[in-house]
PDB file of C-alpha atoms in Angstrom:
ATOM      1  CA  GLU A 246     -14.965   8.316  18.049  1.00 66.00           C
ATOM      2  CA  ALA A 247     -11.677  10.160  18.356  1.00 81.00           C
ATOM      3  CA  GLY A 248     -10.066  11.306  15.132  1.00 93.00           C
ATOM      4  CA  VAL A 249      -6.460  11.197  14.018  1.00 96.00           C
ATOM      5  CA  ALA A 250      -4.227  13.003  16.518  1.00 96.00           C
ATOM      6  CA  GLN A 251      -0.994  14.762  15.602  1.00 97.00           C
ATOM      7  CA  SER A 252       1.606  16.666  17.576  1.00 96.00           C
ATOM      8  CA  PRO A 253       3.087  19.154  17.669  1.00 97.00           C
ATOM      9  CA  ARG A 254       0.745  21.455  15.738  1.00 96.00           C
ATOM     10  CA  TYR A 255       3.497  23.929  14.894  1.00 97.00           C
ATOM     11  CA  LYS A 256       7.275  23.714  14.786  1.00 97.00           C
ATOM     12  CA  ILE A 257       9.945  26.236  13.845  1.00 98.00           C
ATOM     13  CA  ILE A 258      13.527  25.042  13.398  1.00 97.00           C
ATOM     14  CA  GLU A 259      16.683  26.183  11.685  1.00 97.00           C
ATOM     15  CA  LYS A 260      18.050  24.399   8.653  1.00 96.00           C
ATOM     16  CA  ARG A 261      20.232  21.402   9.370  1.00 96.00           C
ATOM     17  CA  GLN A 262      18.388  20.743  12.635  1.00 97.00           C
ATOM     18  CA  SER A 263      16.301  17.612  13.144  1.00 97.00           C
ATOM     19  CA  VAL A 264      12.603  17.382  13.900  1.00 97.00           C
ATOM     20  CA  ALA A 265      10.078  14.639  14.652  1.00 97.00           C
ATOM     21  CA  PHE A 266       6.320  14.463  14.266  1.00 97.00           C
ATOM     22  CA  TRP A 267       3.955  12.070  16.011  1.00 97.00           C
ATOM     23  CA  CYS A 268       0.670  10.574  14.832  1.00 97.00           C
ATOM     24  CA  ASN A 269      -1.961   8.469  16.575  1.00 96.00           C
ATOM     25  CA  PRO A 270      -4.460   7.021  14.077  1.00 96.00           C
ATOM     26  CA  ILE A 271      -8.122   6.224  14.603  1.00 95.00           C
ATOM     27  CA  SER A 272      -8.480   3.130  16.763  1.00 93.00           C
ATOM     28  CA  GLY A 273      -8.636  -0.033  14.682  1.00 91.00           C
ATOM     29  CA  HIS A 274      -7.288   1.551  11.512  1.00 92.00           C
ATOM     30  CA  ALA A 275      -4.648  -0.735  10.055  1.00 90.00           C
ATOM     31  CA  THR A 276      -3.348   1.657   7.409  1.00 92.00           C
ATOM     32  CA  LEU A 277      -1.490   4.875   8.179  1.00 94.00           C
ATOM     33  CA  TYR A 278      -0.221   7.521   5.768  1.00 95.00           C
ATOM     34  CA  TRP A 279       2.091  10.507   5.966  1.00 97.00           C
ATOM     35  CA  TYR A 280       1.594  13.342   3.481  1.00 97.00           C
ATOM     36  CA  GLN A 281       3.532  16.528   2.812  1.00 97.00           C
ATOM     37  CA  GLN A 282       1.517  19.573   1.740  1.00 96.00           C
ATOM     38  CA  ILE A 283       3.511  22.504   0.466  1.00 95.00           C
ATOM     39  CA  LEU A 284       1.711  25.864   0.446  1.00 91.00           C
ATOM     40  CA  GLY A 285      -0.576  26.171  -2.560  1.00 89.00           C
ATOM     41  CA  GLN A 286      -0.325  22.495  -3.523  1.00 92.00           C
ATOM     42  CA  GLY A 287      -2.259  19.347  -2.794  1.00 94.00           C
ATOM     43  CA  PRO A 288      -1.017  16.743  -0.296  1.00 95.00           C
ATOM     44  CA  LYS A 289       1.694  14.417  -1.579  1.00 94.00           C
ATOM     45  CA  LEU A 290       2.058  10.921  -0.128  1.00 93.00           C
ATOM     46  CA  LEU A 291       5.407  10.288   1.562  1.00 95.00           C
ATOM     47  CA  ILE A 292       4.898   6.845   3.073  1.00 94.00           C
ATOM     48  CA  GLN A 293       2.144   4.326   3.736  1.00 92.00           C
ATOM     49  CA  PHE A 294       2.091   1.654   6.447  1.00 92.00           C
ATOM     50  CA  GLN A 295      -0.101  -1.421   6.668  1.00 89.00           C
ATOM     51  CA  ASN A 296       0.033  -2.355  10.362  1.00 87.00           C
ATOM     52  CA  ASN A 297       3.774  -1.961  11.063  1.00 84.00           C
ATOM     53  CA  GLY A 298       4.985  -2.766   7.559  1.00 89.00           C
ATOM     54  CA  VAL A 299       5.802  -0.269   4.826  1.00 91.00           C
ATOM     55  CA  VAL A 300       3.561  -0.561   1.759  1.00 88.00           C
ATOM     56  CA  ASP A 301       4.827   2.393  -0.260  1.00 88.00           C
ATOM     57  CA  ASP A 302       7.685   4.791   0.445  1.00 91.00           C
ATOM     58  CA  SER A 303       8.607   5.588  -3.141  1.00 89.00           C
ATOM     59  CA  GLN A 304       8.206   9.356  -2.626  1.00 90.00           C
ATOM     60  CA  LEU A 305      10.011   9.564   0.718  1.00 94.00           C
ATOM     61  CA  PRO A 306      13.389  11.370   0.489  1.00 94.00           C
ATOM     62  CA  LYS A 307      15.199   8.622   2.315  1.00 94.00           C
ATOM     63  CA  ASP A 308      18.463  10.518   2.658  1.00 95.00           C
ATOM     64  CA  ARG A 309      16.837  12.804   5.221  1.00 97.00           C
ATOM     65  CA  PHE A 310      13.358  11.491   6.020  1.00 97.00           C
ATOM     66  CA  SER A 311      12.536   8.394   8.044  1.00 97.00           C
ATOM     67  CA  ALA A 312       9.341   6.990   9.502  1.00 97.00           C
ATOM     68  CA  GLU A 313       8.378   4.118  11.708  1.00 95.00           C
ATOM     69  CA  ARG A 314       5.220   2.574  13.048  1.00 94.00           C
ATOM     70  CA  LEU A 315       6.169   0.368  15.921  1.00 82.00           C
ATOM     71  CA  LYS A 316       3.511  -2.067  17.164  1.00 84.00           C
ATOM     72  CA  GLY A 317       1.270  -1.068  14.261  1.00 82.00           C
ATOM     73  CA  VAL A 318      -0.385   1.866  16.038  1.00 91.00           C
ATOM     74  CA  ASP A 319       1.389   5.219  16.573  1.00 95.00           C
ATOM     75  CA  SER A 320       3.854   6.531  14.035  1.00 97.00           C
ATOM     76  CA  THR A 321       6.687   9.050  13.966  1.00 97.00           C
ATOM     77  CA  LEU A 322       8.105  10.902  10.980  1.00 98.00           C
ATOM     78  CA  LYS A 323      11.597  12.361  11.312  1.00 98.00           C
ATOM     79  CA  ILE A 324      13.561  14.819   9.208  1.00 97.00           C
ATOM     80  CA  GLN A 325      17.326  15.002   9.703  1.00 96.00           C
ATOM     81  CA  PRO A 326      18.826  17.337   8.638  1.00 96.00           C
ATOM     82  CA  ALA A 327      16.050  19.734   7.636  1.00 97.00           C
ATOM     83  CA  LYS A 328      16.256  21.941   4.552  1.00 97.00           C
ATOM     84  CA  LEU A 329      14.431  25.178   3.767  1.00 97.00           C
ATOM     85  CA  GLU A 330      12.276  23.373   1.181  1.00 96.00           C
ATOM     86  CA  ASP A 331      10.936  21.049   3.887  1.00 97.00           C
ATOM     87  CA  SER A 332       8.730  23.895   5.137  1.00 97.00           C
ATOM     88  CA  ALA A 333       5.221  22.478   4.731  1.00 97.00           C
ATOM     89  CA  VAL A 334       2.284  20.972   6.572  1.00 97.00           C
ATOM     90  CA  TYR A 335       2.789  17.314   7.407  1.00 98.00           C
ATOM     91  CA  LEU A 336      -0.482  15.436   7.453  1.00 97.00           C
ATOM     92  CA  CYS A 337      -1.139  12.031   8.929  1.00 97.00           C
ATOM     93  CA  ALA A 338      -4.116   9.983   7.772  1.00 95.00           C
ATOM     94  CA  SER A 339      -5.498   6.546   8.558  1.00 94.00           C
ATOM     95  CA  SER A 340      -7.957   4.096   7.034  1.00 92.00           C
ATOM     96  CA  LEU A 341      -9.465   0.748   7.958  1.00 89.00           C
ATOM     97  CA  GLY A 342      -7.846  -1.047   5.075  1.00 80.00           C
ATOM     98  CA  THR A 343      -6.282  -0.228   1.757  1.00 70.00           C
ATOM     99  CA  ILE A 344      -8.299  -0.651  -1.427  1.00 70.00           C
ATOM    100  CA  GLN A 345     -10.725   2.246  -1.911  1.00 72.00           C
ATOM    101  CA  GLU A 346     -10.967   2.894   1.814  1.00 79.00           C
ATOM    102  CA  THR A 347     -11.696   6.441   2.914  1.00 87.00           C
ATOM    103  CA  GLN A 348      -8.673   8.134   4.460  1.00 91.00           C
ATOM    104  CA  TYR A 349      -9.272  10.285   7.549  1.00 94.00           C
ATOM    105  CA  PHE A 350      -6.822  13.102   8.135  1.00 96.00           C
ATOM    106  CA  GLY A 351      -5.419  14.664  11.267  1.00 96.00           C
ATOM    107  CA  PRO A 352      -5.029  18.452  11.666  1.00 96.00           C
ATOM    108  CA  GLY A 353      -1.413  18.390  10.509  1.00 96.00           C
ATOM    109  CA  THR A 354       1.877  19.776  11.806  1.00 97.00           C
ATOM    110  CA  ARG A 355       2.992  23.050  10.251  1.00 97.00           C
ATOM    111  CA  LEU A 356       6.787  23.112   9.919  1.00 98.00           C
ATOM    112  CA  LEU A 357       8.791  26.233   9.194  1.00 97.00           C
ATOM    113  CA  VAL A 358      12.498  25.812   8.462  1.00 97.00           C
ATOM    114  CA  LEU A 359      14.530  29.037   8.739  1.00 97.00           C
TER     115      LEU A 359
ATOM    116  CA  ASP B  25       4.129  15.521 -13.952  1.00 69.00           C
ATOM    117  CA  GLN B  26       0.756  16.439 -12.486  1.00 81.00           C
ATOM    118  CA  GLN B  27      -1.565  13.491 -12.967  1.00 92.00           C
ATOM    119  CA  VAL B  28      -4.495  15.274 -11.294  1.00 96.00           C
ATOM    120  CA  LYS B  29      -5.149  18.921 -12.089  1.00 96.00           C
ATOM    121  CA  GLN B  30      -7.557  21.495 -10.772  1.00 96.00           C
ATOM    122  CA  ASN B  31      -7.161  24.385 -13.176  1.00 92.00           C
ATOM    123  CA  SER B  32      -9.190  26.929 -11.239  1.00 94.00           C
ATOM    124  CA  PRO B  33      -7.344  28.055  -8.110  1.00 94.00           C
ATOM    125  CA  SER B  34     -10.389  29.933  -6.853  1.00 96.00           C
ATOM    126  CA  LEU B  35     -14.130  30.250  -7.390  1.00 97.00           C
ATOM    127  CA  SER B  36     -16.600  32.784  -5.999  1.00 97.00           C
ATOM    128  CA  VAL B  37     -20.333  32.016  -5.884  1.00 97.00           C
ATOM    129  CA  GLN B  38     -23.392  33.695  -4.428  1.00 97.00           C
ATOM    130  CA  GLU B  39     -25.202  31.926  -1.609  1.00 97.00           C
ATOM    131  CA  GLY B  40     -28.021  29.735  -2.936  1.00 97.00           C
ATOM    132  CA  ARG B  41     -26.486  29.323  -6.380  1.00 97.00           C
ATOM    133  CA  ILE B  42     -24.688  26.290  -7.788  1.00 98.00           C
ATOM    134  CA  SER B  43     -20.945  25.794  -7.292  1.00 98.00           C
ATOM    135  CA  ILE B  44     -19.148  23.683  -9.897  1.00 98.00           C
ATOM    136  CA  LEU B  45     -15.595  22.574  -9.195  1.00 98.00           C
ATOM    137  CA  ASN B  46     -13.654  20.815 -11.928  1.00 98.00           C
ATOM    138  CA  CYS B  47     -10.844  18.278 -11.981  1.00 97.00           C
ATOM    139  CA  ASP B  48      -8.927  16.639 -14.841  1.00 97.00           C
ATOM    140  CA  TYR B  49      -6.682  13.594 -14.726  1.00 97.00           C
ATOM    141  CA  THR B  50      -4.243  12.011 -17.135  1.00 96.00           C
ATOM    142  CA  ASN B  51      -3.619   8.511 -15.744  1.00 92.00           C
ATOM    143  CA  SER B  52      -6.070   6.074 -17.363  1.00 91.00           C
ATOM    144  CA  MET B  53      -5.377   3.575 -14.551  1.00 89.00           C
ATOM    145  CA  PHE B  54      -7.243   5.751 -12.041  1.00 91.00           C
ATOM    146  CA  ASP B  55     -10.587   4.165 -11.202  1.00 89.00           C
ATOM    147  CA  TYR B  56     -11.627   5.689  -7.902  1.00 92.00           C
ATOM    148  CA  PHE B  57     -12.049   9.390  -7.286  1.00 95.00           C
ATOM    149  CA  LEU B  58     -12.692  11.432  -4.168  1.00 95.00           C
ATOM    150  CA  TRP B  59     -13.346  14.993  -3.132  1.00 97.00           C
ATOM    151  CA  TYR B  60     -12.002  16.390   0.126  1.00 97.00           C
ATOM    152  CA  LYS B  61     -12.831  19.715   1.770  1.00 97.00           C
ATOM    153  CA  LYS B  62     -10.271  21.600   3.843  1.00 95.00           C
ATOM    154  CA  TYR B  63     -10.799  24.450   6.282  1.00 95.00           C
ATOM    155  CA  PRO B  64      -7.830  26.549   7.489  1.00 91.00           C
ATOM    156  CA  ALA B  65      -5.692  24.896  10.180  1.00 87.00           C
ATOM    157  CA  GLU B  66      -7.574  21.605   9.791  1.00 92.00           C
ATOM    158  CA  GLY B  67      -6.854  18.418   7.890  1.00 93.00           C
ATOM    159  CA  PRO B  68      -8.807  17.536   4.734  1.00 95.00           C
ATOM    160  CA  THR B  69     -12.248  16.022   5.359  1.00 95.00           C
ATOM    161  CA  PHE B  70     -13.726  13.390   3.057  1.00 94.00           C
ATOM    162  CA  LEU B  71     -16.743  14.677   1.156  1.00 97.00           C
ATOM    163  CA  ILE B  72     -17.828  12.268  -1.564  1.00 96.00           C
ATOM    164  CA  SER B  73     -16.382   9.597  -3.838  1.00 94.00           C
ATOM    165  CA  ILE B  74     -17.157   7.845  -7.100  1.00 95.00           C
ATOM    166  CA  SER B  75     -16.017   4.608  -8.670  1.00 92.00           C
ATOM    167  CA  SER B  76     -15.226   4.451 -12.373  1.00 92.00           C
ATOM    168  CA  ILE B  77     -18.137   2.077 -12.930  1.00 93.00           C
ATOM    169  CA  LYS B  78     -20.496   4.981 -12.250  1.00 95.00           C
ATOM    170  CA  ASP B  79     -20.901   8.356 -13.878  1.00 96.00           C
ATOM    171  CA  LYS B  80     -22.729  10.077 -11.043  1.00 97.00           C
ATOM    172  CA  ASN B  81     -22.905   9.899  -7.271  1.00 97.00           C
ATOM    173  CA  GLU B  82     -25.122  12.079  -5.120  1.00 97.00           C
ATOM    174  CA  ASP B  83     -25.097  12.835  -1.405  1.00 96.00           C
ATOM    175  CA  GLY B  84     -27.444  15.569  -0.270  1.00 97.00           C
ATOM    176  CA  ARG B  85     -26.344  18.892  -1.744  1.00 97.00           C
ATOM    177  CA  PHE B  86     -23.195  17.328  -3.254  1.00 98.00           C
ATOM    178  CA  THR B  87     -23.044  15.501  -6.590  1.00 98.00           C
ATOM    179  CA  VAL B  88     -19.948  14.222  -8.336  1.00 98.00           C
ATOM    180  CA  PHE B  89     -19.973  13.570 -12.079  1.00 98.00           C
ATOM    181  CA  LEU B  90     -17.381  11.449 -13.860  1.00 98.00           C
ATOM    182  CA  ASN B  91     -16.656  11.566 -17.597  1.00 97.00           C
ATOM    183  CA  LYS B  92     -14.141   8.788 -18.206  1.00 95.00           C
ATOM    184  CA  SER B  93     -13.705   9.461 -21.915  1.00 95.00           C
ATOM    185  CA  ALA B  94     -12.735  13.059 -21.147  1.00 96.00           C
ATOM    186  CA  LYS B  95     -10.838  12.084 -17.986  1.00 96.00           C
ATOM    187  CA  HIS B  96     -12.796  14.759 -16.167  1.00 97.00           C
ATOM    188  CA  LEU B  97     -14.786  14.940 -12.972  1.00 97.00           C
ATOM    189  CA  SER B  98     -16.749  17.706 -11.376  1.00 98.00           C
ATOM    190  CA  LEU B  99     -18.306  18.440  -8.008  1.00 98.00           C
ATOM    191  CA  HIS B 100     -21.633  20.265  -7.897  1.00 98.00           C
ATOM    192  CA  ILE B 101     -22.864  21.918  -4.722  1.00 98.00           C
ATOM    193  CA  VAL B 102     -26.517  22.977  -4.790  1.00 97.00           C
ATOM    194  CA  PRO B 103     -27.482  25.207  -3.114  1.00 97.00           C
ATOM    195  CA  SER B 104     -24.205  26.721  -2.007  1.00 98.00           C
ATOM    196  CA  GLN B 105     -23.961  27.936   1.582  1.00 97.00           C
ATOM    197  CA  PRO B 106     -21.428  30.267   3.255  1.00 96.00           C
ATOM    198  CA  GLY B 107     -20.225  27.298   5.365  1.00 96.00           C
ATOM    199  CA  ASP B 108     -19.114  25.621   2.136  1.00 97.00           C
ATOM    200  CA  SER B 109     -16.327  28.190   1.810  1.00 97.00           C
ATOM    201  CA  ALA B 110     -13.149  26.102   1.936  1.00 97.00           C
ATOM    202  CA  VAL B 111     -10.451  24.608  -0.273  1.00 97.00           C
ATOM    203  CA  TYR B 112     -11.635  21.572  -2.239  1.00 98.00           C
ATOM    204  CA  PHE B 113      -9.215  18.880  -3.378  1.00 97.00           C
ATOM    205  CA  CYS B 114      -9.958  16.127  -5.837  1.00 97.00           C
ATOM    206  CA  ALA B 115      -7.974  12.918  -5.519  1.00 95.00           C
ATOM    207  CA  ALA B 116      -7.644   9.730  -7.521  1.00 94.00           C
ATOM    208  CA  SER B 117      -6.407   6.193  -6.987  1.00 89.00           C
ATOM    209  CA  ALA B 118      -5.985   2.980  -8.972  1.00 82.00           C
ATOM    210  CA  VAL B 119      -7.620  -0.172  -7.597  1.00 67.00           C
ATOM    211  CA  ASN B 120      -4.735  -2.341  -8.711  1.00 61.00           C
ATOM    212  CA  ASN B 121      -2.391  -0.305  -6.557  1.00 57.00           C
ATOM    213  CA  ALA B 122      -2.431  -2.325  -3.372  1.00 58.00           C
ATOM    214  CA  GLY B 123      -1.129   0.682  -1.553  1.00 61.00           C
ATOM    215  CA  ASN B 124      -4.294   2.776  -2.038  1.00 69.00           C
ATOM    216  CA  MET B 125      -2.088   5.715  -2.932  1.00 82.00           C
ATOM    217  CA  LEU B 126      -4.086   8.889  -3.474  1.00 89.00           C
ATOM    218  CA  THR B 127      -2.887  11.483  -5.966  1.00 92.00           C
ATOM    219  CA  PHE B 128      -4.268  14.924  -5.163  1.00 95.00           C
ATOM    220  CA  GLY B 129      -4.928  17.949  -7.317  1.00 96.00           C
ATOM    221  CA  GLY B 130      -3.719  21.379  -6.271  1.00 95.00           C
ATOM    222  CA  GLY B 131      -7.058  22.480  -4.828  1.00 96.00           C
ATOM    223  CA  THR B 132      -9.716  25.091  -5.598  1.00 97.00           C
ATOM    224  CA  ARG B 133     -10.632  27.742  -3.040  1.00 97.00           C
ATOM    225  CA  LEU B 134     -14.405  28.209  -2.980  1.00 98.00           C
ATOM    226  CA  MET B 135     -15.867  31.393  -1.540  1.00 98.00           C
ATOM    227  CA  VAL B 136     -19.622  31.520  -1.055  1.00 97.00           C
ATOM    228  CA  LYS B 137     -20.838  35.061  -0.518  1.00 96.00           C
ATOM    229  CA  PRO B 138     -23.916  35.712   1.648  1.00 92.00           C
TER     230      PRO B 138
END
């Protein structure tokens, strides 16, 4: 079974530029998550989708971050404009359902904002 | 406000000995706990979990202990192997949170020396 796919793996941009990340979850997984992991810290949830609806986006900086999951499968996370403090690894995860379901993570996209 | 804390950033253990990784939490609503392992340039991989109705869960060389009164959990690896060298994250969630939001600790880097 294929795991969670993410692209690109690495991205370097200058501040104030925009960037987008793509995630393809495990087939059949209804729930998709985006996490931000800053160096030396644990992952922090940004947004959670159940199919194509948003379940929780309370920690998403909505002035610059946006995410969508059209058709309830793939998802994109966008940052516009980027700030230096956005430098982090952006992890996508998926699970079959919600309550106490194991989340499976992709390899992440490492973003460096200069 | 860190609701999940891993106070030891690193741990070094000799091959064959026991590794004990600790995690403390403050939110009494947490009732499901997980451990993830992360290798460099990869996403976190699920290792083992425990529900608050139990105080111990075992899977091969890995055992997780939960002390609800102390709001403390630990992961025991016996015997430790060099391939166990990785960063270990504990995470917690609350079953009443329909969003299955995981709160992660900051991680502990385990080094198992041959």
